[in-house]
Short mmCIF file of C-alpha atoms in Angstrom, two decimals:
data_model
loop_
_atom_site.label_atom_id
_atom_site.label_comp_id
_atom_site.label_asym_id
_atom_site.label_seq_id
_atom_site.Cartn_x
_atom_site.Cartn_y
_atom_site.Cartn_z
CA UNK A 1 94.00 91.85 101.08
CA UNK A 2 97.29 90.37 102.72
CA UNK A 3 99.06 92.60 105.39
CA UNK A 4 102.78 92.63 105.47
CA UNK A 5 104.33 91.30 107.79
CA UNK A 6 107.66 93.94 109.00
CA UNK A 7 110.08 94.44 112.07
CA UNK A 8 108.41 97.45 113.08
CA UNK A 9 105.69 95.47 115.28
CA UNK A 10 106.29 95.19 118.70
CA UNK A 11 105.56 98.05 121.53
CA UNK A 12 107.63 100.53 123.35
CA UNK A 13 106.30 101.21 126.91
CA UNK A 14 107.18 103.67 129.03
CA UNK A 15 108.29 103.95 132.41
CA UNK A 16 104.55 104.22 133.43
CA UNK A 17 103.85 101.36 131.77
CA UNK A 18 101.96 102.94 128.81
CA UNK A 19 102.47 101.05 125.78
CA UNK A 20 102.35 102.69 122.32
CA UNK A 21 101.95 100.35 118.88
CA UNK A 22 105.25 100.42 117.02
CA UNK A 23 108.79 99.51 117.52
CA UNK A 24 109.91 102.11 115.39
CA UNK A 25 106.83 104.61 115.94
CA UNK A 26 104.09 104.81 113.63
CA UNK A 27 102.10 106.69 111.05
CA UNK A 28 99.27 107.32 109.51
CA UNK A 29 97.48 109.30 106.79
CA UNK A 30 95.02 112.20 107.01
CA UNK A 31 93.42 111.84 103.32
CA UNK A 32 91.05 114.89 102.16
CA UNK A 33 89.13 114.68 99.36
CA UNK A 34 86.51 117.77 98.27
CA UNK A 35 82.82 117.20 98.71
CA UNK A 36 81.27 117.07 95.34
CA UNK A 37 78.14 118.76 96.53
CA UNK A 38 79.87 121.53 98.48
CA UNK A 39 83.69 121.96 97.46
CA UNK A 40 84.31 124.59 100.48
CA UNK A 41 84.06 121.63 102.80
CA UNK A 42 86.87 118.55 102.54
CA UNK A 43 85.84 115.22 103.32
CA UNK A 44 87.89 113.43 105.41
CA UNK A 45 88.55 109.53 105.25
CA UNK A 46 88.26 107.67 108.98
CA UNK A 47 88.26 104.42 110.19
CA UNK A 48 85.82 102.83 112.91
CA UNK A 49 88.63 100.77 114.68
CA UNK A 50 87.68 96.97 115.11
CA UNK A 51 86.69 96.33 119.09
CA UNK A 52 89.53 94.21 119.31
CA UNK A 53 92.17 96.73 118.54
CA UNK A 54 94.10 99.55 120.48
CA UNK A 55 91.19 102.37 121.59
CA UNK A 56 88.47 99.89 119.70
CA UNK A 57 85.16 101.40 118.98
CA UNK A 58 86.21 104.85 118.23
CA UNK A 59 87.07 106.62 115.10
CA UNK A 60 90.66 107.85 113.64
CA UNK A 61 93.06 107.32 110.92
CA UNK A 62 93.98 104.51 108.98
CA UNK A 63 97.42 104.13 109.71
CA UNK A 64 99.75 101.92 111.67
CA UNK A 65 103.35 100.64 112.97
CA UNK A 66 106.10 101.73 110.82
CA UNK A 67 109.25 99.59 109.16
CA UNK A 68 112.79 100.59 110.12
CA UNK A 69 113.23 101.14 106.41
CA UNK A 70 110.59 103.27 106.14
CA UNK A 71 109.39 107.06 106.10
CA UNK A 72 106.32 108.38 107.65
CA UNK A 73 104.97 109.21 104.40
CA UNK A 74 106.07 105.27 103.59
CA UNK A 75 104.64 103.70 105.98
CA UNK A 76 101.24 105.55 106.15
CA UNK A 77 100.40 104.98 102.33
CA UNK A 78 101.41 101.27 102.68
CA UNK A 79 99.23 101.12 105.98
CA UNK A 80 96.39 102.79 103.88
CA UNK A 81 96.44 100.52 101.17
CA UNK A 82 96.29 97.63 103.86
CA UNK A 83 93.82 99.14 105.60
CA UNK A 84 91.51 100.67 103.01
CA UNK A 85 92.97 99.76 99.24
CA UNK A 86 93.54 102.86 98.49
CA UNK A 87 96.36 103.23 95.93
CA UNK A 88 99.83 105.45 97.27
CA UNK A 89 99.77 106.68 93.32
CA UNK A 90 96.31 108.10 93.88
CA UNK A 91 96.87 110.63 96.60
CA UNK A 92 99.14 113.77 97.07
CA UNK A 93 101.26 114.10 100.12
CA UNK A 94 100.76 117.68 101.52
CA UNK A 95 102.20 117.70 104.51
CA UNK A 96 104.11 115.61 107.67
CA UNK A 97 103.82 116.08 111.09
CA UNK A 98 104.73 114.58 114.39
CA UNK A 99 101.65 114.26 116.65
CA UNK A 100 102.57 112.49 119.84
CA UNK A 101 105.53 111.65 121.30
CA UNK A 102 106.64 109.10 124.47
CA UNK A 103 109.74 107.97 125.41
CA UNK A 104 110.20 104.27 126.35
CA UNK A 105 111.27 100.47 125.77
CA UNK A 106 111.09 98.33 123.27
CA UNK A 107 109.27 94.76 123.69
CA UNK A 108 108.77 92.73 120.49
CA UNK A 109 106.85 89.79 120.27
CA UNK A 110 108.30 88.10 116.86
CA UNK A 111 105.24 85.93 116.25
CA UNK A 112 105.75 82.59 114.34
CA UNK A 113 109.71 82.20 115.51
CA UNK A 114 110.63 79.37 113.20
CA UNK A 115 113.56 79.05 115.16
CA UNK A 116 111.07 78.20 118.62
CA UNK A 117 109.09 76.00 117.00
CA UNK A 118 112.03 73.67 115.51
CA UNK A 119 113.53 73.47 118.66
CA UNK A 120 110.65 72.78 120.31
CA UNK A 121 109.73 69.85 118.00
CA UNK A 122 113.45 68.68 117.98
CA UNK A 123 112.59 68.11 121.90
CA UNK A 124 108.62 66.62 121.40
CA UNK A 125 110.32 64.07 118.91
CA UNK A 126 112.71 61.44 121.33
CA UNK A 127 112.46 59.28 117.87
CA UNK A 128 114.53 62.26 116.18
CA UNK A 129 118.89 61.61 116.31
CA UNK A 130 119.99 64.40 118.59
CA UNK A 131 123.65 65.75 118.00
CA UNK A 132 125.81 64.41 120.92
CA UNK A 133 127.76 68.03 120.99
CA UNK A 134 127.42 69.05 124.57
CA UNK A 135 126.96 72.63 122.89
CA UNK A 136 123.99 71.60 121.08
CA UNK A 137 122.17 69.87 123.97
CA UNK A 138 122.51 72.96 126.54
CA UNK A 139 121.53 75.98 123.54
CA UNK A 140 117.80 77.75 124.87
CA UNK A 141 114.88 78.24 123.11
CA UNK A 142 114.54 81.45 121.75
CA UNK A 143 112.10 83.86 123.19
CA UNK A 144 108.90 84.57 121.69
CA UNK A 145 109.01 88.00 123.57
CA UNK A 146 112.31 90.15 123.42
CA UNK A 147 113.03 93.47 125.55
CA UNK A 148 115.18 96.06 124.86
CA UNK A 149 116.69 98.10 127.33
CA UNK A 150 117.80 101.07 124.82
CA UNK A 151 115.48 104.13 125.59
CA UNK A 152 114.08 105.06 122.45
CA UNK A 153 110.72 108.15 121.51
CA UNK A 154 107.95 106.58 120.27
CA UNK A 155 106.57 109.05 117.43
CA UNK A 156 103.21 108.90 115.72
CA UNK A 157 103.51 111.16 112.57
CA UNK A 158 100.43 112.67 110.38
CA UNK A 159 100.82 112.23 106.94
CA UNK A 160 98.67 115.07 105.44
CA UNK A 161 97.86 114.02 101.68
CA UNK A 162 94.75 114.96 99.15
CA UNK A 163 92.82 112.71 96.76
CA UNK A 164 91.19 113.87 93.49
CA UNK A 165 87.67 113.08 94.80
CA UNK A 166 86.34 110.57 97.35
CA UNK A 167 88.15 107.03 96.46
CA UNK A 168 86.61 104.09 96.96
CA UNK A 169 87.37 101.85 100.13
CA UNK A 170 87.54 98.13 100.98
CA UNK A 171 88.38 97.95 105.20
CA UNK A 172 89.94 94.94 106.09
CA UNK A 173 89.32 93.33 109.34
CA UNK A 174 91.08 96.26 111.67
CA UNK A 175 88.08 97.92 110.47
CA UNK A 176 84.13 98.36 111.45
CA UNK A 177 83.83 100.81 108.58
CA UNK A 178 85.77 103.34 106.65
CA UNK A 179 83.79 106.77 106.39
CA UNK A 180 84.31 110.10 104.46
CA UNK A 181 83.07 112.21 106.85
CA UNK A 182 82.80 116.10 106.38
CA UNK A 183 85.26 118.20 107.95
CA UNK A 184 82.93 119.70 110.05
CA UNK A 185 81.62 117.02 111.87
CA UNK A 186 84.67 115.03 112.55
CA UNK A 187 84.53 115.80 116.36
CA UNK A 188 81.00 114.92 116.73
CA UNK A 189 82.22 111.13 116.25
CA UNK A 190 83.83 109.19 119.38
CA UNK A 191 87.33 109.75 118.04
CA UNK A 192 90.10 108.09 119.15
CA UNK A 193 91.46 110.31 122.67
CA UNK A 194 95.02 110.74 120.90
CA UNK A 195 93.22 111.75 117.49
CA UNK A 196 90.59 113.95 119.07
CA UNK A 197 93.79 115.68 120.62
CA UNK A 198 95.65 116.17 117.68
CA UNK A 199 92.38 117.19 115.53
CA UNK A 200 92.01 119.81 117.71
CA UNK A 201 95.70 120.89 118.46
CA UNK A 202 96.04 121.94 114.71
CA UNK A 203 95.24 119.04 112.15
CA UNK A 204 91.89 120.70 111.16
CA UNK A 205 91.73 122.79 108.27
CA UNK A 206 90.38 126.42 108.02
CA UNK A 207 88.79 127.40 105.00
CA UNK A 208 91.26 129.79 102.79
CA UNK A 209 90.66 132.35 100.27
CA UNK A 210 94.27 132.22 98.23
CA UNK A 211 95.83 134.98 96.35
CA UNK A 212 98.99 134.06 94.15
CA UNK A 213 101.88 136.17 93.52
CA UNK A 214 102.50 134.70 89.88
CA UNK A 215 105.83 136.51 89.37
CA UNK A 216 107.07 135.49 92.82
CA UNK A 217 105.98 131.71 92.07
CA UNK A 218 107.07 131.76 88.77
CA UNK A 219 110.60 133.18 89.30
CA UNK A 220 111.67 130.54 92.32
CA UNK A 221 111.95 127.55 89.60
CA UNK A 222 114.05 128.18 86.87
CA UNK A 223 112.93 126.02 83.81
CA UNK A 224 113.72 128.97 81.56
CA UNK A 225 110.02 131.00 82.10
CA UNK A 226 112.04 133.86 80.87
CA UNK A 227 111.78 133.01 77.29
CA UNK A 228 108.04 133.06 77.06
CA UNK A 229 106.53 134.36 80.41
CA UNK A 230 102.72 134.45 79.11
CA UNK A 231 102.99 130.57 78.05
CA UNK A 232 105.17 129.72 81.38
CA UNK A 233 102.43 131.28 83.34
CA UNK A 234 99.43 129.29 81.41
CA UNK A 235 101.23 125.93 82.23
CA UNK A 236 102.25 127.19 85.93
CA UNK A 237 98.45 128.25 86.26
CA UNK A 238 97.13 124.80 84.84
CA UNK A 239 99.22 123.20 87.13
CA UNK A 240 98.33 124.45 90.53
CA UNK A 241 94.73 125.32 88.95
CA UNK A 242 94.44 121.05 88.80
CA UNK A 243 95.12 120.33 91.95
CA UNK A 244 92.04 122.54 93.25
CA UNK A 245 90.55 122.06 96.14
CA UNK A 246 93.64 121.61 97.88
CA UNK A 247 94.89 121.50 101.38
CA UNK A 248 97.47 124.01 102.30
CA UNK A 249 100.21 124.14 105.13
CA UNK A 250 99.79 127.45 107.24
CA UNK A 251 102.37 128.31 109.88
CA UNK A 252 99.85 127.91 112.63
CA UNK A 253 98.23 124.71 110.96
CA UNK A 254 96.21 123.96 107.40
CA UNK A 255 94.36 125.33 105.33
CA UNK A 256 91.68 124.15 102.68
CA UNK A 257 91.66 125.66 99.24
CA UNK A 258 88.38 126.15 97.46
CA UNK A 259 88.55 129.68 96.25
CA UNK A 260 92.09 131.35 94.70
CA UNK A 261 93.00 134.33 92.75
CA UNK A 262 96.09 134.41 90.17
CA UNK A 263 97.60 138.22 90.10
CA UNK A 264 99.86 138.59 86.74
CA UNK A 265 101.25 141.83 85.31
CA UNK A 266 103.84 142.83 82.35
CA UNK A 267 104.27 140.12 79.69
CA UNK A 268 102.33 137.46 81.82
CA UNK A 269 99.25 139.53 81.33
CA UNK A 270 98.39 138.24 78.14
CA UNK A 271 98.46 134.26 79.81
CA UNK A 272 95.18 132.47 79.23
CA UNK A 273 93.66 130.24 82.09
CA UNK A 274 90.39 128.27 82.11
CA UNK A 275 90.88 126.78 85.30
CA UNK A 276 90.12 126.92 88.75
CA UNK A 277 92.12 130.43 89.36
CA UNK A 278 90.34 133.59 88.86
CA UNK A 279 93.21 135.96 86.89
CA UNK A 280 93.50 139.47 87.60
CA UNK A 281 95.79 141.09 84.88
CA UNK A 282 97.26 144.30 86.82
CA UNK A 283 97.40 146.97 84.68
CA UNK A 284 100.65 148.35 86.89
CA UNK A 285 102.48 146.93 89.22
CA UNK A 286 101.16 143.41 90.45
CA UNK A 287 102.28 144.24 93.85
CA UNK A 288 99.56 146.82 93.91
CA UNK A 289 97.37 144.80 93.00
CA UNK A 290 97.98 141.86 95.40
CA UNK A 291 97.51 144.48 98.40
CA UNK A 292 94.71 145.98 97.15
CA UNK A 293 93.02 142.28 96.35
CA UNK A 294 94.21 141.04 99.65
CA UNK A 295 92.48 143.91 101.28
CA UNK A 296 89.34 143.51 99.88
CA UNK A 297 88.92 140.23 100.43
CA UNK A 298 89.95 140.45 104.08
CA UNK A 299 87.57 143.39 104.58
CA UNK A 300 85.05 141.54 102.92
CA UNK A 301 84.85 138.47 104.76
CA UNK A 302 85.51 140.40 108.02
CA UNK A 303 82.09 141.87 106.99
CA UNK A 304 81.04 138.47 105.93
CA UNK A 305 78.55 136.86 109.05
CA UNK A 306 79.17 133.35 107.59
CA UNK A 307 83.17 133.91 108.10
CA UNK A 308 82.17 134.54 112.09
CA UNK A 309 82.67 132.07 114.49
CA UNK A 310 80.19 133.15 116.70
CA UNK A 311 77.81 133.45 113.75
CA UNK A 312 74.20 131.03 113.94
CA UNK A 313 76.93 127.97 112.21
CA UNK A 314 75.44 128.36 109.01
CA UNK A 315 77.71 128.92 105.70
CA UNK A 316 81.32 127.67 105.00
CA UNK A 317 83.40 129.25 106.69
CA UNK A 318 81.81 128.96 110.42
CA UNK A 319 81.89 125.52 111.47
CA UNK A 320 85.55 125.27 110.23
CA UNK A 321 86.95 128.43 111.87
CA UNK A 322 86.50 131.86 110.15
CA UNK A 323 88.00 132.62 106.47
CA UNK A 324 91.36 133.37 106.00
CA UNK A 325 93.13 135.11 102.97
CA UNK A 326 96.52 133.35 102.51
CA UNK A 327 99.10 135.47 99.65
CA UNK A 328 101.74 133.21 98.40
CA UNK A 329 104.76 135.23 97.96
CA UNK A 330 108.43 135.08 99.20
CA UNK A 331 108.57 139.38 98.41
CA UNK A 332 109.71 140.59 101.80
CA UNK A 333 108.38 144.20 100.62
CA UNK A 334 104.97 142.98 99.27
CA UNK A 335 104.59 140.85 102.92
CA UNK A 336 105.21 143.62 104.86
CA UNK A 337 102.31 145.83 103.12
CA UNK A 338 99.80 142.94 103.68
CA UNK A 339 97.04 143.34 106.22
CA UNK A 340 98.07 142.09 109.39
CA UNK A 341 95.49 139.72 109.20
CA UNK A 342 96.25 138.40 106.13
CA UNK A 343 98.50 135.30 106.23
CA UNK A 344 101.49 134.81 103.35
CA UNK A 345 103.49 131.76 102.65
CA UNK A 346 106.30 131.24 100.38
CA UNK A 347 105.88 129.40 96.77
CA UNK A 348 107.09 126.07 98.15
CA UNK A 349 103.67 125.88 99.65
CA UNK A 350 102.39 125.27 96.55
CA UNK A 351 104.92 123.97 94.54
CA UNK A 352 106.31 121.79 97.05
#
């Protein structure tokens, strides 16, 4: 597959001389995708890096310099596609975040300068009619390698994103192979140093048990729910219930979504869902019933040796980190009667 050529390659180096890939930082894309033989664990898609390239040998994301023109989300799905041929239309963004940072320089080396090479020729070829302007015969070549002295922060930004299942991959040649490895055992591989610090500072996901405040999600977007709650919360249920397993942003990090619970009262109740949610019509008041599901389930995976870290490694939840319940509600008054150890997140969460 042909790689664009943009104005984003070139380096910025820093006062120590450490050079970074990117003239206007780069990106690149952190693509899960559920295991189809255990759904609590993601897959996640890395690239062996071809010897000859930056930190060759090791293992990290596909990914690469970004475009002035362009986004982080941008610039990882078009490195992605370069890199892999995986579609942009065939993943979900979840989530960006900046991962490394250096101030610096910029030095750009153009490449094929069309402008070097024709004045060079105009000088190999005496047979050529040179211009007699004295202005023509004193103009330099242009430089194949241009520094900036503007300081400028080199970023490298994580694009989080999902895929429907484990896509297929074609590596081009910045690429020994292209892996889906299991979440698990991402940092038994000789990962890339900056990746291996970045995996570890908060890119890995913990394995969530979700609880949704249907009300609360369903009241933040008005597309007129009002007139029919039970239907609008069907459709907002087979919405969210599609896009199961999931990643999740968490305020300390991510979260990976194999297991939720949908918690509807008053009209809603009579909503029908045959989807990845498992409904629990409150007979009362759904905030009630959120605390007293959240509680349970926090109380039962407390209980729960395969939720310990310190357990023997064996079930889902220990290599990734213990369990978590996560309630999605922006209800001040239903957050505050959570367990402290539960974790809650507002509807954009989902819906953004």
């Amino acid at each position: 597959m042909a790689t664009s050529e943009g104005d984003g390659n070139g380096w910025v180096v820093s006062a120590g001389g450490d050079r970074r890939w990117g003239r206007f930082g780069a990106a690149g894309l952190l693509l899960r995708a559920a295991d189809p033989t255990d759904p609590d664990t993601p897959l996640v898609l890395l690239q062996h890096r071809a010897v000859w390239t930056a930190s060759g040998d090791t293992w990290a994301l596909p990914g690469g310099a970004r475009d002035s023109y362009e986004d982080a989300p941008q610039a990882a799905l078009r490195e992605t596609q370069e890199e892999a041929e995986i579609r942009p239309a065939d993943v979900v963004v979840r989530a960006v975040r900046v991962t490394s940072r250096m101030p610096g320089t910029v030095w750009h080396r153009p490449g094929l300068d069309m402008r070097h090479v024709a004045e060079m020729m105009r000088r190999l070829r005496p047979d050529q009619k040179h211009s007699d302007d004295p202005g023509d015969r004193g103009r330099t070549i242009p430089p194949l390698v241009q520094e900036s002295t503007d300081a400028v922060e080199w970023t490298y930004t994580t694009v989080v994103a999902d895929a429907p299942r484990p896509l297929e991959t074609v590596p081009n040649n910045e690429s020994l192979e292209l892996r889906w490895v299991p979440e698990t055992l991402v940092d038994e591989l000789p990962l890339m140093p900056a990746f291996a610090r970045a995996w570890a500072d908060g890119l890995r996901a913990r394995p969530v048990e979700l609880v949704v405040d249907v009300a609360n999600v369903l009241g933040s977007r008005p597309d007129g729910w009002w007139r029919d709650r039970a239907g609008a919360t069907t459709t907002l249920l087979d919405e969210l219930g599609s896009a199961m397993p999931r990643t999740i942003e968490l305020p300390d990090g991510f979260g990976w979504v194999a297991r939720a619970h949908a918690v509807i009262e008053g009209a809603a109740r009579w909503a029908e869902h045959s989807g990845s949610f498992v409904v629990h019509r409150a007979p009362g008041s759904g905030d009630d019933a959120i605390v007293e599901l959240a509680t349970d389930l926090a109380a039962g995976l407390s209980s729960d040796p395969a939720s310990d870290p310190a357990s023997d490694g064996t079930g889902p939840g220990a290599a990734g980190g213990s369990r978590r319940v996560v309630v999605v509600t922006a209800d001040r008054g239903l957050r505050a009667r959570l367990p402290e150890d539960v974790v809650a997140v507002g509807p954009r969460a989902l819906l953004g």
